[in-house]
XYZ file of C-alpha atoms in Angstrom:
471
model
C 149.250 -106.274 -47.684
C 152.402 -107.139 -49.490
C 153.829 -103.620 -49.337
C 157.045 -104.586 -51.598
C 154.723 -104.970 -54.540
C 153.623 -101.480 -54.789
C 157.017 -100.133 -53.838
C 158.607 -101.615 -56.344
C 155.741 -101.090 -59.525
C 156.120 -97.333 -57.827
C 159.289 -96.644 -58.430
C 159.610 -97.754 -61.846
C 156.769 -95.503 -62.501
C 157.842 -92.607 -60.766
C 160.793 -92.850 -63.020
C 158.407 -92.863 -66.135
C 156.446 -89.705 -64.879
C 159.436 -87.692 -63.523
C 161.172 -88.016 -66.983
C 158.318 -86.889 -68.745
C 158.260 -84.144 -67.412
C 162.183 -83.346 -66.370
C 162.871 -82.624 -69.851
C 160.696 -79.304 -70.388
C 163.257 -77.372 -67.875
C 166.137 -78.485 -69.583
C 164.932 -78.132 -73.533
C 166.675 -75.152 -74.077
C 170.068 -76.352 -72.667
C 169.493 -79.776 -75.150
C 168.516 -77.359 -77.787
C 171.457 -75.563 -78.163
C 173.495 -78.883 -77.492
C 171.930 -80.122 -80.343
C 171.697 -77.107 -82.592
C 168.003 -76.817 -82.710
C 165.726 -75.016 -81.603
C 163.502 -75.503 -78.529
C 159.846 -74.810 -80.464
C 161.415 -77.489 -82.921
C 162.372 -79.494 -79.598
C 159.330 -80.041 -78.270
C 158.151 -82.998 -80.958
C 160.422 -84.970 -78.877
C 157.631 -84.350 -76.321
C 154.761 -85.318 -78.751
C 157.010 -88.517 -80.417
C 156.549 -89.118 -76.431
C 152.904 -88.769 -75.697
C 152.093 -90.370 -79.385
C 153.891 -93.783 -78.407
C 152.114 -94.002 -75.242
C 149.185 -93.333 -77.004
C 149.782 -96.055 -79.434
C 150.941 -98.854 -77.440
C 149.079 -98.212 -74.516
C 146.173 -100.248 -75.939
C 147.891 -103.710 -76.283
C 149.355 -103.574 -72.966
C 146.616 -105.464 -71.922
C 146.634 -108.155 -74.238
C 150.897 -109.033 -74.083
C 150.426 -109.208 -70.208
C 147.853 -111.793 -70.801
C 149.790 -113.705 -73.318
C 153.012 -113.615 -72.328
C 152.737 -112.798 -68.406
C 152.485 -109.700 -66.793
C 155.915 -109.476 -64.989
C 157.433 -110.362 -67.435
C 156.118 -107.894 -70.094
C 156.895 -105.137 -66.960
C 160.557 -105.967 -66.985
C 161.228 -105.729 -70.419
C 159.178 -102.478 -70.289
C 161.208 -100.963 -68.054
C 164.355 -102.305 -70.390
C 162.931 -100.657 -73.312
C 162.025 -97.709 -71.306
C 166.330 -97.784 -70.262
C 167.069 -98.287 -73.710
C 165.733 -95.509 -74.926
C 166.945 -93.587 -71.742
C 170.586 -93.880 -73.032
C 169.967 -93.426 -76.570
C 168.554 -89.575 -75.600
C 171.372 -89.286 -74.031
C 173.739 -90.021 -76.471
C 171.424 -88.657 -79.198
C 173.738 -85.776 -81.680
C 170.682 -84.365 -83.870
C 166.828 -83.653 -83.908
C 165.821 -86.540 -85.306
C 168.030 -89.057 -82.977
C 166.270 -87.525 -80.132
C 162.548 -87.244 -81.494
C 162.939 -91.179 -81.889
C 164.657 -92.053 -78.767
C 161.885 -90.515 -77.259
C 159.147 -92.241 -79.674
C 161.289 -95.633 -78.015
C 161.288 -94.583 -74.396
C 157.327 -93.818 -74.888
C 156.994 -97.389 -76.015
C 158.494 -98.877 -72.505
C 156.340 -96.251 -70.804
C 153.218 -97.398 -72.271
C 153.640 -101.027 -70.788
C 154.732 -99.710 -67.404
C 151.908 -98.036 -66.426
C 148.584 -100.097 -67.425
C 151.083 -103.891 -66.433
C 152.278 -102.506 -62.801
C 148.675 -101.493 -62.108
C 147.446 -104.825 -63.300
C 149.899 -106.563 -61.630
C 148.953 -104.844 -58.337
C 145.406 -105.583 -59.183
C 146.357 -109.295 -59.738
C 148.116 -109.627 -56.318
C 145.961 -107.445 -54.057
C 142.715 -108.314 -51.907
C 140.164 -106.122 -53.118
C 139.963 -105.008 -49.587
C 143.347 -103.858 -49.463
C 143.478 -102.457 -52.718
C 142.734 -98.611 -51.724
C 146.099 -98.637 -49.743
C 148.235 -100.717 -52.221
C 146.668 -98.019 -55.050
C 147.985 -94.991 -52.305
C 151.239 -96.510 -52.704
C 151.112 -96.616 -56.259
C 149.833 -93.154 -56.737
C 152.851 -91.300 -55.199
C 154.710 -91.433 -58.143
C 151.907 -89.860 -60.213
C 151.450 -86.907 -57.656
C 154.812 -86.448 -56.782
C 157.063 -87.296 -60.816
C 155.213 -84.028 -62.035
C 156.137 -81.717 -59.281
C 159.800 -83.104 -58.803
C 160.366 -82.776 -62.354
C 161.171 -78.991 -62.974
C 163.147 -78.443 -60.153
C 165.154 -81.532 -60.996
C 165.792 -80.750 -64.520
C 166.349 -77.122 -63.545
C 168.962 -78.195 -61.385
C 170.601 -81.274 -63.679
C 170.828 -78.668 -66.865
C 171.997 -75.685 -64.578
C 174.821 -77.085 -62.432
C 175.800 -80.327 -64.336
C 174.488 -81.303 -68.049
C 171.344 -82.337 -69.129
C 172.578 -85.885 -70.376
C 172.273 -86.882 -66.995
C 168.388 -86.206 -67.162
C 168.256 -89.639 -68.847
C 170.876 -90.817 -67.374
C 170.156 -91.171 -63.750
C 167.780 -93.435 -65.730
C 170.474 -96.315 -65.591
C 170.784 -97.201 -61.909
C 167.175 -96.812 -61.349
C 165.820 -98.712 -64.229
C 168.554 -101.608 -63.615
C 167.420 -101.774 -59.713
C 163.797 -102.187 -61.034
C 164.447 -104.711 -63.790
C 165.662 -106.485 -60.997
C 162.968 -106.096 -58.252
C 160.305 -106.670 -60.747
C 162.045 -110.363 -61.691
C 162.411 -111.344 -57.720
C 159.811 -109.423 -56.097
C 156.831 -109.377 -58.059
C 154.485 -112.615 -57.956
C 155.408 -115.292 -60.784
C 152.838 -115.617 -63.899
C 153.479 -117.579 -66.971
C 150.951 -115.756 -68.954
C 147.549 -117.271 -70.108
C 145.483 -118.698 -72.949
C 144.351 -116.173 -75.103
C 142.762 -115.309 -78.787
C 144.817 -114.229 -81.513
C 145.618 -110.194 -81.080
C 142.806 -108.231 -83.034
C 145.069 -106.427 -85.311
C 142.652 -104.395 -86.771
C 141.291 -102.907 -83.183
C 144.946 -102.146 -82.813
C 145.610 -100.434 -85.729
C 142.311 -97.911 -84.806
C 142.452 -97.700 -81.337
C 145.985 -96.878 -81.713
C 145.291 -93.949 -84.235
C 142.588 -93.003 -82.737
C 144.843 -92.485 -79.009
C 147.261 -90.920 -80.926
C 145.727 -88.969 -83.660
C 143.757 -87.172 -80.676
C 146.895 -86.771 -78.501
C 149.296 -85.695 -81.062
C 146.654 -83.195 -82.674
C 145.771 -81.544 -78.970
C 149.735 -81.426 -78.423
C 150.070 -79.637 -81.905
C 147.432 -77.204 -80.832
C 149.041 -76.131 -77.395
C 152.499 -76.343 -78.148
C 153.326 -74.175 -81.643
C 155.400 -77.014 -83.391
C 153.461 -77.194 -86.245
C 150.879 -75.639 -87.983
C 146.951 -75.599 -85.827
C 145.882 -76.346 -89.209
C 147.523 -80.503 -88.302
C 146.580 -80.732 -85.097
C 142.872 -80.198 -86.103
C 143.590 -82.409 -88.576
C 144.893 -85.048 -86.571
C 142.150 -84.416 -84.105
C 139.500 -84.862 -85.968
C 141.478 -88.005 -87.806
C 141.793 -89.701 -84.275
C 137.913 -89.236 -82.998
C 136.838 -90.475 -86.715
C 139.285 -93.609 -86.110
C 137.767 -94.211 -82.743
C 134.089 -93.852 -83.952
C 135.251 -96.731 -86.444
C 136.643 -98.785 -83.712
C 133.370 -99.117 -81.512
C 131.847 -100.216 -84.676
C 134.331 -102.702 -85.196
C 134.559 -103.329 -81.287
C 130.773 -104.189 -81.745
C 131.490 -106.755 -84.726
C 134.197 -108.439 -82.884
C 134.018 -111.255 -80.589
C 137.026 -110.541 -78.885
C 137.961 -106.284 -79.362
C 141.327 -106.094 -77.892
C 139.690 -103.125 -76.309
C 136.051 -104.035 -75.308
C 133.748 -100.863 -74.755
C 130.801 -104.059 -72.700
C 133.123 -103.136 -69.828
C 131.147 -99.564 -69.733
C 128.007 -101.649 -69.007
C 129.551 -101.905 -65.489
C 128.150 -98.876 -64.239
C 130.867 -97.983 -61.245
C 133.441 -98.594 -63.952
C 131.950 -96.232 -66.148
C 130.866 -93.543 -63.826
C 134.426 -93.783 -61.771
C 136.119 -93.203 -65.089
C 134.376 -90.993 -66.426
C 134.187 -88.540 -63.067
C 138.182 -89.189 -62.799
C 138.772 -88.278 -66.863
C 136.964 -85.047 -65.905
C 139.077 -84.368 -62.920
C 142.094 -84.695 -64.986
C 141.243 -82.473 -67.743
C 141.803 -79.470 -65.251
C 143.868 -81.319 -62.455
C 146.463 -81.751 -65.451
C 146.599 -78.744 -66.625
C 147.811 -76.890 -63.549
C 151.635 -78.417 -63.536
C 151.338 -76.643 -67.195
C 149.996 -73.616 -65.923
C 151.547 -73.014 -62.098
C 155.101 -73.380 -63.269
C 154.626 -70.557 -66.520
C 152.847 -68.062 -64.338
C 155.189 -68.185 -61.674
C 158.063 -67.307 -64.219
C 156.343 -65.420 -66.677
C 154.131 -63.558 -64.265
C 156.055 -63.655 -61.225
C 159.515 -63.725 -62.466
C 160.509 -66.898 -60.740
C 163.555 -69.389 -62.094
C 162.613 -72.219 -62.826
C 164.201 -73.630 -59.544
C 162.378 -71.434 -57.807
C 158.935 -72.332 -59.172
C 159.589 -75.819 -58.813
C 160.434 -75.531 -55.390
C 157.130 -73.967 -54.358
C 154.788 -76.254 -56.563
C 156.651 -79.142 -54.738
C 154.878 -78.136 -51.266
C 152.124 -79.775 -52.943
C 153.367 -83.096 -53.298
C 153.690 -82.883 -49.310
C 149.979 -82.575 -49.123
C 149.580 -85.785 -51.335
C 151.746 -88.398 -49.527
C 150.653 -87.175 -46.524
C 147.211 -87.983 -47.593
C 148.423 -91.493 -48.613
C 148.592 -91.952 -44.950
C 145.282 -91.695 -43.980
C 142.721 -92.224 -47.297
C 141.878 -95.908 -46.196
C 140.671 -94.383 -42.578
C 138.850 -91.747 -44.524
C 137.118 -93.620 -46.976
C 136.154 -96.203 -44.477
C 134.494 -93.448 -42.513
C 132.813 -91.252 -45.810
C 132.709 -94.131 -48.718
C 133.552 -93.805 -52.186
C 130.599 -91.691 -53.160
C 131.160 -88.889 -50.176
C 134.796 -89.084 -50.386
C 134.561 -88.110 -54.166
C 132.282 -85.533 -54.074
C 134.236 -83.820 -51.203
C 137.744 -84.344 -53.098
C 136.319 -82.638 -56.538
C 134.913 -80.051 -54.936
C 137.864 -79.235 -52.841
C 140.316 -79.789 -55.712
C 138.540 -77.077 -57.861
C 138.197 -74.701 -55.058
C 142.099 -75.026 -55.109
C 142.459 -74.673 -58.213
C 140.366 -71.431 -58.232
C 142.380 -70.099 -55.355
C 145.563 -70.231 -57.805
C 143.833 -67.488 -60.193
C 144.077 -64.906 -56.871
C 147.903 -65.377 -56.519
C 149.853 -62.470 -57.580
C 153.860 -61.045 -56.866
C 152.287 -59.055 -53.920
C 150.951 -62.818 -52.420
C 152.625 -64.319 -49.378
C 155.094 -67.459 -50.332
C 153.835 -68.997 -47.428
C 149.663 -68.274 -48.070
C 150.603 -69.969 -51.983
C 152.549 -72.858 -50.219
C 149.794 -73.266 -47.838
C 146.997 -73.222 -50.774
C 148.996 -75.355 -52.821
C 149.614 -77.903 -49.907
C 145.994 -78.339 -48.829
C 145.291 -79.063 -52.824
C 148.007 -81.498 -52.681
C 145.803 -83.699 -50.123
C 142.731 -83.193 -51.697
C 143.974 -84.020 -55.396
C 145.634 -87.015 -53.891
C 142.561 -88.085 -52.055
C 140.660 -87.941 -55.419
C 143.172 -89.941 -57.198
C 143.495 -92.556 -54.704
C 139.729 -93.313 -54.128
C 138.701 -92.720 -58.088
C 141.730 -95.423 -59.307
C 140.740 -97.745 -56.206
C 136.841 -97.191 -57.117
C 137.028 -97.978 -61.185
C 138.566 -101.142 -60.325
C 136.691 -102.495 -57.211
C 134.387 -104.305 -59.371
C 136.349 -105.709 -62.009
C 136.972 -109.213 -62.461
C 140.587 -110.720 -63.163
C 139.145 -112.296 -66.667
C 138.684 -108.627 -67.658
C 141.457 -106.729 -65.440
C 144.004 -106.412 -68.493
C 141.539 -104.572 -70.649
C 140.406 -102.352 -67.809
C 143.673 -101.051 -66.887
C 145.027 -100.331 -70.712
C 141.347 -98.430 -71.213
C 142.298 -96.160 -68.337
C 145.937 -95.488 -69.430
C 144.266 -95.037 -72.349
C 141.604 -92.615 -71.478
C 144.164 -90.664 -68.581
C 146.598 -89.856 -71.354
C 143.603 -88.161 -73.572
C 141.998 -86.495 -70.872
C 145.537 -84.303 -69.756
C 145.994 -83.611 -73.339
C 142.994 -82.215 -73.631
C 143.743 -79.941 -69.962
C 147.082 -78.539 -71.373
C 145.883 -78.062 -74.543
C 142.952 -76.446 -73.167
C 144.656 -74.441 -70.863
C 147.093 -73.451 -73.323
C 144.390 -72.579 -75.748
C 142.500 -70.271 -72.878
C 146.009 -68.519 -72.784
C 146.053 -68.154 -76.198
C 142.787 -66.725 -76.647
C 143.151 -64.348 -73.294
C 146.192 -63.137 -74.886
C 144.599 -61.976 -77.903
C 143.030 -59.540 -76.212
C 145.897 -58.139 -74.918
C 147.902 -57.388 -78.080
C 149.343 -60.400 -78.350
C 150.780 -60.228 -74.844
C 151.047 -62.503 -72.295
C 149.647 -61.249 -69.189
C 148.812 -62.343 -65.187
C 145.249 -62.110 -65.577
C 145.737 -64.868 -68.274
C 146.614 -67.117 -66.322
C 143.764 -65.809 -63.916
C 141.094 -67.039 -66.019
C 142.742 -69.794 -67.223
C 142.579 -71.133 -63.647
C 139.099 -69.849 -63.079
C 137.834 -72.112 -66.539
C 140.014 -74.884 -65.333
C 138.372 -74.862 -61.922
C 135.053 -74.788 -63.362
C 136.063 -78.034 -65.649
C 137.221 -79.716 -62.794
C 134.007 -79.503 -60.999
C 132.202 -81.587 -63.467
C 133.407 -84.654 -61.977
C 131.003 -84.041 -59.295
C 128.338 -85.263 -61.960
C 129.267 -88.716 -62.800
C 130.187 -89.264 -58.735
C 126.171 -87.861 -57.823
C 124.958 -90.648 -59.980
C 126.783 -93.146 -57.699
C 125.355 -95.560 -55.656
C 125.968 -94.731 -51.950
C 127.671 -98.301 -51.193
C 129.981 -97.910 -54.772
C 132.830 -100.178 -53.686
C 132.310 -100.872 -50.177
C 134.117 -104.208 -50.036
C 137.328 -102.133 -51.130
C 136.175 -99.299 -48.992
C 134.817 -101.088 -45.909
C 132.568 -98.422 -45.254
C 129.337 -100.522 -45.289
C 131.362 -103.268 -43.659
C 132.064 -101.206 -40.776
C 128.029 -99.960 -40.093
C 126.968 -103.632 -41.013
C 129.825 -104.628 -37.627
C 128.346 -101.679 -35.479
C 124.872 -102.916 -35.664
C 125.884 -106.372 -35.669
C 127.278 -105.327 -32.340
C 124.603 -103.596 -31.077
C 122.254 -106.497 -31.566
C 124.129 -108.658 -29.846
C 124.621 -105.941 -26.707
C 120.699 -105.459 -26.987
């Protein structure tokens, strides 16, 4: 395997994931930069999540037409552009859309760098060119808040976006001399119309959830917009059905490892994403941490996942998809669980340790479920599988943090109004429970899911092999 490819798709994504989530340390040091406040702030976040949301779904399609390296670069340009203009911006507005422009860079790098790696990968190499890829996912998140913590503390937080500049140049060029050469393909006229719905129904569902848990607006819009976004997507499978050529087509469901991969890993993210949300705030709130402090602890975790990066392809040559799964899920809630016994009184070192066991097991789970949902897709349909997962990821973790934040809500209530520990208690208790529902779709699993990307079958099929030959 080609290990440059990955490298380089990883880092340009890393820088994609660790900005999105840099910029909740610092919004109170941009806030009063800006003279605003940070509740009004945080649309910049939403503008953010809504142009992924919308531009996400013809990802797929301009790496067809135009080529898929290509389209990557000037994603990661667009994502740079709108880097510097945060930096620069003087005012609520300039910021909100600077961020609106930085999502739309973000929402070609993801779904094009997987594709390319699909494009450019043997299917039996694919689980460790997808560990490679995955770092950045694990690790942007949990690098994030002590980053920003430290950028807005001890320097400014212009550089936040800023540090943007060297990286994004160094992958604009990669990307043009490492990446494999395609000059795009023959392909049908964009379906306009399946753009216009899937893209409000994406965003209409991811804006409303981000109204709900973060108070920017009224809850009154987000339900609004909610409901607006799953009415636009009801009239897109409709229209997807009409179609010849949906930009999005839902006949890739009728591949059933696609569909039950997908569905087990959208699951798993509804509660795996909603701990970064909820770790960080009960170790300040409820524990009294800085936020340098938190972020150093929840970072222990991101040990656990590249260390796992290390070893998936042995393990899931040894258990197969189907085992693998099951064991990751299950593990993965149990850790979440364990969160909602922490306290002030708990050891650093027993959280550390919890949190760096979940680390593997979370990164074992994302490993084998993105290697699984594509190890029997074609090339022909690649494009459209990859912007349908973006798709679906960015959903399901707005539905975890605004679940999660909702639980808090609710908890708090309760309380007078108050935000207390055993909030954040159940919150992780409900999450864990969500979380184990992706043992459901992975049950229904055949037992040899995958196994020419896995090799597990390939490796019995050898022993007896062997064995008849010795008999």
């Amino acid at each position: 395997m080609n290990r440059r490819i990955p490298l380089v798709l990883a880092v340009a994504l890393f820088m994609e994931q660790m900005d999105s989530t840099v910029i909740a340390t610092a919004l109170p040091a941009i806030a009063a930069d800006i003279d605003t406040s940070p509740i009004s702030l945080k649309l910049a976040l939403t503008a953010y999540l809504v142009s992924l949301a919308i531009f996400i779904p013809i990802s797929g399609w301009m790496a067809d037409r135009f080529g898929s390296r290509r389209i990557f670069a000037i994603a990661i340009g667009v994502f740079l552009v709108g880097s510097i203009a945060c930096a620069v911006s003087g005012s609520l507005l300039e910021f909100v859309l600077s961020r609106f422009l930085q999502g739309m860079g973000g929402a070609m790098m993801t779904p094009v760098g997987r594709l390319v790696l699909l494009r450019s990968t043997k299917k039996s190499e694919l689980v460790n060119a997808m560990a490679w890829l995955t770092i950045p996912a694990l690790v942007g998140p949990l690098a994030g808040p002590p980053v920003g913590g430290f950028l807005a503390t001890y320097l400014s937080w212009h550089w936040i976006f800023l540090i943007n500049i060297p990286i994004g140049l160094a992958g604009i060029v990669f990307a043009l001399t490492v990446l494999p050469s395609d000059d795009g393909r023959k392909t049908d006229r964009v379906d306009w119309t399946g753009f216009i719905l899937s893209g409000a129904a994406a965003s209409g569902v991811v804006f409303g959830l981000s109204v709900i848990s973060l108070p920017v607006l009224p809850p009154v819009w987000g339900l609004a917009a909610t409901a607006g976004g799953i009415a636009c997507f009801i009239a897109y499978l409709g229209h997807a059905r009409r179609h010849p050529r949906p930009l999005l087509d839902p006949k890739l469901f009728a591949n059933r490892t696609f569909a039950l991969s997908l569905t087990g890993a959208n699951l798993f993210r509804i509660g795996a994403g909603a701990v970064p949300f909820l770790l960080p705030l009960m170790l300040q709130l409820g524990f009294g941490m800085s936020a340098f402090q938190s972020g150093l602890i929840t970072f222990v975790s991101a040990a656990g996942a590249i260390l796992m990066k290390f070893i998936i392809q042995r393990v899931l040559r040894f258990g197969g998809f189907r085992r693998t799964l099951l064991i990751a899920a299950g593990g993965s809630a149990l850790s979440i669980a364990a969160n909602g016994f922490f306290t002030p009184s708990t050891p650093i070192v027993l959280i550390m340790a919890v949190l760096f066991a979940g680390g593997l097991v979370r990164s074992m789970f994302f490993t084998s479920a993105n290697a699984l949902t594509f190890a029997e897709i074609s090339d022909a349909t690649a494009a459209q599988a990859s912007a349908i997962t973006s798709a679906m990821q960015q959903v399901s973790i707005a539905i975890g943090v605004a679940l999660a934040g909702g639980i808090l809500d609710v908890v708090s209530s309760f309380n007078g109004g108050k935000l207390t520990l055993d909030a954040f208690h159940i919150a992780f208790f409900l999450i864990a429970a969500i979380t184990a529902l992706a043992l459901i779709p992975f049950l229904a699993l055949p037992a040899n899911a995958g196994e020419v990307v896995s090799g597990h079958d390939l490796k019995r099929a050898g022993a007896r092999a062997a064995s008849s030959v010795r008999d």
